[in-house]
Amino acid sequence: MKWTAHRDKGSTAFRDSEGLRKVLARLQADGGASWRTDPEASELMQFAAKRYAGLARKHHLDPWEAAAAAYDAMRAPSTLRADDPWAIVTRAVQVTCIAEERAQGLLCSVHQARRPKVSSFHDAERFSDREHPLPDYHPAFSTNPVDEQTYTPPLDEVQSAVEDAILLFTLLDWPSDRARDGVEYICGRLADAPSRASAYETLRRDYAARALLDVPQQAWMAMIRALLGCGNPLQAHTAAGRGILLRLLIGEPLRALLRDDDLVSDIVANAPGVRV
């Protein structure tokens, strides 16, 4: 339905709720036919378009779309019986504008957008709308780290492995205080990380921890490498790739680690204070 603008001043009877009730009662008395011919109906819709223009713009709609929603509300019998007809119309326009905006975002009908089970979804997005590729952020494309452990060992076994790791470094010429502080710090960061690989990369760049623990870079890297294993995926299932902590947790005794010449030589050669 289209209403044309009038140049005369027009009626103001419908500007308050009681006046609107009287106008609507008259317009609907003959089954609604007066909406097409009555000049006051045109003035009423012009007024509604101006009244709800701000609300329409808020939801990225044309003011006449809000006026159309107001027209639907005005024709409802419940509006005539309401204590405040304008309040009913305003609320109906607000609900319709919200549904129209959601329908545009969801690429569905307004009727569907009014349903909570549909409106709860986010707006449709193009792959090109985001700066990063879809697999980088969407959970459907995420995978578990290759070294993720599905088995969580008991706390006493973890504590025993940590103490054995500290003892190993102490036996291999590391000062006892630096060995304990370093191992406990690395274990704490490992517990917060999603995988050993991510913990390795985080610790490798943790310059503040290195300064706090007073451990030189070469010794720090040797400790991380020994505890967590090397980051090479090709060695993930070897002794060098597993690291001390995992080897202790899967039941390898401390004496077996002391017989690992490559591991022992790396720890001894990079002990703090050792000059090679």
Tab-separated table of C-alpha atoms in Angstrom:
chain	number	residue	atom	x	y	z
A	1	MET	CA	0.000	0.000	0.000
A	2	LYS	CA	1.299	3.453	-0.910
A	3	TRP	CA	0.293	6.741	0.657
A	4	THR	CA	0.874	10.100	-1.045
A	5	ALA	CA	2.038	13.221	0.760
A	6	HIS	CA	-0.330	16.149	1.375
A	7	ARG	CA	0.692	19.765	1.341
A	8	ASP	CA	-1.930	20.965	3.801
A	9	LYS	CA	-1.271	21.050	7.499
A	10	GLY	CA	-3.271	17.852	8.066
A	11	SER	CA	-5.028	16.409	11.077
A	12	THR	CA	-3.463	16.127	14.505
A	13	ALA	CA	-6.251	14.138	16.114
A	14	PHE	CA	-4.291	10.865	16.005
A	15	ARG	CA	-1.154	12.192	17.692
A	16	ASP	CA	-2.274	11.009	21.137
A	17	SER	CA	-3.533	7.528	21.995
A	18	GLU	CA	-7.208	8.418	22.434
A	19	GLY	CA	-7.248	10.329	19.177
A	20	LEU	CA	-5.601	7.369	17.427
A	21	ARG	CA	-8.250	5.050	18.857
A	22	LYS	CA	-11.045	7.198	17.407
A	23	VAL	CA	-9.396	7.443	13.993
A	24	LEU	CA	-8.755	3.699	13.824
A	25	ALA	CA	-12.321	2.933	14.889
A	26	ARG	CA	-13.630	5.105	12.067
A	27	LEU	CA	-11.227	3.707	9.459
A	28	GLN	CA	-12.123	0.132	10.320
A	29	ALA	CA	-15.854	0.629	10.730
A	30	ASP	CA	-16.583	-0.341	7.109
A	31	GLY	CA	-14.228	-3.333	7.072
A	32	GLY	CA	-11.120	-1.259	6.372
A	33	ALA	CA	-12.167	0.171	2.996
A	34	SER	CA	-11.624	3.722	4.286
A	35	TRP	CA	-7.881	3.120	4.511
A	36	ARG	CA	-7.741	3.525	0.710
A	37	THR	CA	-9.791	6.681	0.336
A	38	ASP	CA	-9.744	8.615	3.614
A	39	PRO	CA	-7.265	11.568	3.553
A	40	GLU	CA	-6.676	11.180	7.276
A	41	ALA	CA	-5.394	7.649	6.686
A	42	SER	CA	-2.714	9.053	4.405
A	43	GLU	CA	-1.803	11.694	6.989
A	44	LEU	CA	-1.653	9.024	9.689
A	45	MET	CA	0.798	6.914	7.696
A	46	GLN	CA	2.928	9.965	6.868
A	47	PHE	CA	3.068	10.674	10.590
A	48	ALA	CA	3.953	7.035	11.381
A	49	ALA	CA	6.788	7.070	8.824
A	50	LYS	CA	8.295	10.148	10.491
A	51	ARG	CA	7.643	8.834	13.994
A	52	TYR	CA	9.471	5.553	13.402
A	53	ALA	CA	12.146	6.786	10.978
A	54	GLY	CA	14.850	6.669	13.656
A	55	LEU	CA	13.894	3.159	14.701
A	56	ALA	CA	13.958	2.039	11.071
A	57	ARG	CA	17.411	3.526	10.463
A	58	LYS	CA	18.703	1.815	13.613
A	59	HIS	CA	17.857	-1.535	12.020
A	60	HIS	CA	19.032	-0.532	8.507
A	61	LEU	CA	15.499	-0.255	7.108
A	62	ASP	CA	13.567	2.338	5.123
A	63	PRO	CA	11.150	4.489	7.186
A	64	TRP	CA	8.258	3.241	5.066
A	65	GLU	CA	9.048	-0.334	6.043
A	66	ALA	CA	8.487	0.721	9.641
A	67	ALA	CA	5.301	2.509	8.558
A	68	ALA	CA	4.075	-0.704	6.912
A	69	ALA	CA	4.643	-2.551	10.204
A	70	ALA	CA	2.696	0.205	11.980
A	71	TYR	CA	-0.154	-0.190	9.481
A	72	ASP	CA	-0.379	-3.925	10.210
A	73	ALA	CA	-0.481	-3.219	13.946
A	74	MET	CA	-3.145	-0.517	13.573
A	75	ARG	CA	-5.482	-2.887	11.736
A	76	ALA	CA	-5.321	-5.448	14.568
A	77	PRO	CA	-8.478	-5.467	16.760
A	78	SER	CA	-6.324	-5.680	19.909
A	79	THR	CA	-4.892	-2.215	19.209
A	80	LEU	CA	-8.359	-0.655	19.507
A	81	ARG	CA	-8.946	-2.367	22.851
A	82	ALA	CA	-5.511	-1.492	24.309
A	83	ASP	CA	-5.109	1.072	27.092
A	84	ASP	CA	-2.446	2.822	24.987
A	85	PRO	CA	-2.793	2.103	21.238
A	86	TRP	CA	0.385	3.969	20.312
A	87	ALA	CA	2.382	1.831	22.770
A	88	ILE	CA	1.063	-1.318	21.076
A	89	VAL	CA	1.943	0.031	17.634
A	90	THR	CA	5.425	1.109	18.736
A	91	ARG	CA	6.189	-2.288	20.227
A	92	ALA	CA	4.911	-4.060	17.113
A	93	VAL	CA	7.092	-1.866	14.878
A	94	GLN	CA	10.137	-2.540	17.067
A	95	VAL	CA	9.634	-6.317	16.951
A	96	THR	CA	9.113	-6.243	13.197
A	97	CYS	CA	12.228	-4.122	12.589
A	98	ILE	CA	14.320	-6.517	14.645
A	99	ALA	CA	12.918	-9.484	12.732
A	100	GLU	CA	13.505	-7.750	9.377
A	101	GLU	CA	17.127	-7.057	10.256
A	102	ARG	CA	17.697	-10.616	11.472
A	103	ALA	CA	16.055	-12.011	8.343
A	104	GLN	CA	18.429	-10.020	6.152
A	105	GLY	CA	21.416	-11.236	8.115
A	106	LEU	CA	20.288	-14.857	8.236
A	107	LEU	CA	19.123	-14.888	4.592
A	108	CYS	CA	15.710	-16.213	5.573
A	109	SER	CA	12.109	-14.997	5.749
A	110	VAL	CA	10.879	-12.593	8.413
A	111	HIS	CA	8.531	-15.306	9.658
A	112	GLN	CA	11.463	-17.645	10.264
A	113	ALA	CA	13.576	-14.896	11.855
A	114	ARG	CA	10.895	-14.407	14.516
A	115	ARG	CA	11.454	-17.946	15.783
A	116	PRO	CA	14.014	-18.219	18.620
A	117	LYS	CA	15.506	-21.436	17.251
A	118	VAL	CA	16.406	-19.594	14.029
A	119	SER	CA	17.258	-16.131	15.359
A	120	SER	CA	19.788	-17.622	17.791
A	121	PHE	CA	22.205	-18.257	14.900
A	122	HIS	CA	24.757	-15.678	13.797
A	123	ASP	CA	24.422	-13.779	10.540
A	124	ALA	CA	25.583	-15.426	7.355
A	125	GLU	CA	29.177	-14.549	6.452
A	126	ARG	CA	31.171	-14.756	3.262
A	127	PHE	CA	34.512	-16.510	3.477
A	128	SER	CA	36.135	-13.303	2.232
A	129	ASP	CA	34.631	-11.192	5.066
A	130	ARG	CA	37.333	-12.290	7.507
A	131	GLU	CA	40.995	-11.472	7.392
A	132	HIS	CA	42.091	-15.043	8.152
A	133	PRO	CA	41.136	-18.192	6.224
A	134	LEU	CA	38.185	-20.202	7.534
A	135	PRO	CA	40.254	-23.222	8.727
A	136	ASP	CA	42.285	-20.915	10.996
A	137	TYR	CA	39.395	-20.038	13.301
A	138	HIS	CA	36.397	-22.318	12.737
A	139	PRO	CA	36.173	-25.157	15.299
A	140	ALA	CA	34.931	-27.590	12.637
A	141	PHE	CA	38.407	-27.552	11.107
A	142	SER	CA	40.361	-27.870	14.362
A	143	THR	CA	42.231	-31.054	15.186
A	144	ASN	CA	43.828	-32.308	18.350
A	145	PRO	CA	47.615	-32.020	18.645
A	146	VAL	CA	49.462	-35.146	17.535
A	147	ASP	CA	51.022	-35.479	20.973
A	148	GLU	CA	47.841	-34.914	22.957
A	149	GLN	CA	47.557	-37.421	25.763
A	150	THR	CA	44.115	-38.921	26.339
A	151	TYR	CA	45.323	-40.599	29.525
A	152	THR	CA	45.840	-38.431	32.591
A	153	PRO	CA	48.317	-40.031	34.979
A	154	PRO	CA	47.656	-39.917	38.735
A	155	LEU	CA	49.049	-36.959	40.635
A	156	ASP	CA	51.523	-39.076	42.605
A	157	GLU	CA	53.024	-40.426	39.371
A	158	VAL	CA	53.395	-36.886	38.012
A	159	GLN	CA	55.066	-35.677	41.192
A	160	SER	CA	57.412	-38.675	41.151
A	161	ALA	CA	58.374	-37.964	37.519
A	162	VAL	CA	59.082	-34.311	38.348
A	163	GLU	CA	61.288	-35.248	41.294
A	164	ASP	CA	63.182	-37.807	39.172
A	165	ALA	CA	63.733	-35.174	36.473
A	166	ILE	CA	65.121	-32.745	39.070
A	167	LEU	CA	67.387	-35.485	40.434
A	168	LEU	CA	68.630	-36.280	36.928
A	169	PHE	CA	69.731	-32.689	36.304
A	170	THR	CA	71.305	-32.495	39.763
A	171	LEU	CA	73.293	-35.688	39.150
A	172	LEU	CA	74.523	-34.239	35.860
A	173	ASP	CA	76.255	-31.188	37.364
A	174	TRP	CA	73.347	-28.741	37.455
A	175	PRO	CA	73.055	-26.621	40.615
A	176	SER	CA	70.203	-28.074	42.681
A	177	ASP	CA	68.331	-24.761	43.019
A	178	ARG	CA	68.406	-24.028	39.272
A	179	ALA	CA	67.489	-27.611	38.447
A	180	ARG	CA	64.448	-27.547	40.726
A	181	ASP	CA	63.269	-24.068	39.783
A	182	GLY	CA	63.709	-24.727	36.068
A	183	VAL	CA	61.988	-28.119	36.028
A	184	GLU	CA	59.057	-26.938	38.145
A	185	TYR	CA	58.577	-23.830	36.009
A	186	ILE	CA	58.603	-25.812	32.764
A	187	CYS	CA	56.177	-28.368	34.204
A	188	GLY	CA	53.832	-25.591	35.258
A	189	ARG	CA	53.780	-24.079	31.771
A	190	LEU	CA	53.342	-27.529	30.251
A	191	ALA	CA	50.250	-28.115	32.398
A	192	ASP	CA	48.647	-24.933	31.003
A	193	ALA	CA	49.524	-25.628	27.355
A	194	PRO	CA	47.356	-27.656	24.940
A	195	SER	CA	50.324	-29.773	23.825
A	196	ARG	CA	54.031	-30.302	24.329
A	197	ALA	CA	54.749	-28.654	20.973
A	198	SER	CA	52.979	-25.444	21.935
A	199	ALA	CA	54.593	-25.473	25.383
A	200	TYR	CA	57.999	-25.899	23.737
A	201	GLU	CA	57.457	-22.883	21.470
A	202	THR	CA	56.152	-20.742	24.336
A	203	LEU	CA	59.017	-21.602	26.657
A	204	ARG	CA	61.586	-21.121	23.930
A	205	ARG	CA	60.586	-17.452	23.724
A	206	ASP	CA	60.095	-16.953	27.468
A	207	TYR	CA	62.968	-14.533	28.039
A	208	ALA	CA	61.489	-13.272	31.307
A	209	ALA	CA	61.558	-16.769	32.829
A	210	ARG	CA	65.121	-17.285	31.727
A	211	ALA	CA	66.161	-14.065	33.440
A	212	LEU	CA	64.129	-14.855	36.559
A	213	LEU	CA	65.647	-18.312	36.909
A	214	ASP	CA	69.147	-17.017	36.065
A	215	VAL	CA	69.710	-19.654	33.402
A	216	PRO	CA	71.772	-18.858	30.263
A	217	GLN	CA	70.079	-19.276	26.909
A	218	GLN	CA	72.091	-22.341	25.923
A	219	ALA	CA	71.345	-24.075	29.224
A	220	TRP	CA	67.677	-23.045	29.062
A	221	MET	CA	67.240	-24.528	25.608
A	222	ALA	CA	68.992	-27.721	26.689
A	223	MET	CA	66.651	-28.081	29.683
A	224	ILE	CA	63.528	-27.544	27.548
A	225	ARG	CA	64.793	-29.963	24.914
A	226	ALA	CA	65.634	-32.603	27.504
A	227	LEU	CA	62.346	-32.321	29.423
A	228	LEU	CA	59.905	-31.957	26.531
A	229	GLY	CA	61.785	-33.596	23.683
A	230	CYS	CA	62.870	-32.088	20.401
A	231	GLY	CA	60.239	-30.447	18.223
A	232	ASN	CA	60.957	-32.504	15.100
A	233	PRO	CA	57.775	-34.452	14.162
A	234	LEU	CA	59.890	-37.179	12.557
A	235	GLN	CA	61.340	-37.976	15.989
A	236	ALA	CA	58.033	-37.810	17.879
A	237	HIS	CA	58.114	-41.513	18.799
A	238	THR	CA	61.839	-41.715	19.567
A	239	ALA	CA	63.551	-41.203	22.918
A	240	ALA	CA	64.780	-37.767	21.803
A	241	GLY	CA	61.283	-36.758	20.718
A	242	ARG	CA	59.484	-37.920	23.862
A	243	GLY	CA	61.577	-36.074	26.420
A	244	ILE	CA	62.428	-36.947	30.011
A	245	LEU	CA	59.012	-36.252	31.512
A	246	LEU	CA	57.085	-38.468	29.125
A	247	ARG	CA	59.672	-41.256	29.356
A	248	LEU	CA	59.402	-41.227	33.151
A	249	LEU	CA	55.590	-41.202	33.048
A	250	ILE	CA	55.394	-44.209	30.752
A	251	GLY	CA	57.505	-46.219	33.173
A	252	GLU	CA	61.100	-45.774	32.015
A	253	PRO	CA	63.362	-45.787	35.122
A	254	LEU	CA	65.853	-43.076	35.965
A	255	ARG	CA	68.809	-45.447	35.502
A	256	ALA	CA	67.725	-46.003	31.895
A	257	LEU	CA	67.862	-42.256	31.270
A	258	LEU	CA	71.365	-42.124	32.753
A	259	ARG	CA	72.441	-44.731	30.184
A	260	ASP	CA	71.216	-42.536	27.311
A	261	ASP	CA	74.568	-41.099	26.163
A	262	ASP	CA	73.079	-38.437	23.876
A	263	LEU	CA	70.769	-37.139	26.591
A	264	VAL	CA	73.427	-37.151	29.307
A	265	SER	CA	76.065	-35.441	27.171
A	266	ASP	CA	73.621	-32.703	26.119
A	267	ILE	CA	72.614	-31.949	29.731
A	268	VAL	CA	76.183	-32.013	31.042
A	269	ALA	CA	77.627	-29.920	28.230
A	270	ASN	CA	75.011	-27.193	28.706
A	271	ALA	CA	74.933	-27.080	32.495
A	272	PRO	CA	75.091	-23.491	33.880
A	273	GLY	CA	78.683	-22.432	34.436
A	274	VAL	CA	80.157	-25.081	32.123
A	275	ARG	CA	82.478	-23.782	29.418
A	276	VAL	CA	82.782	-26.001	26.363
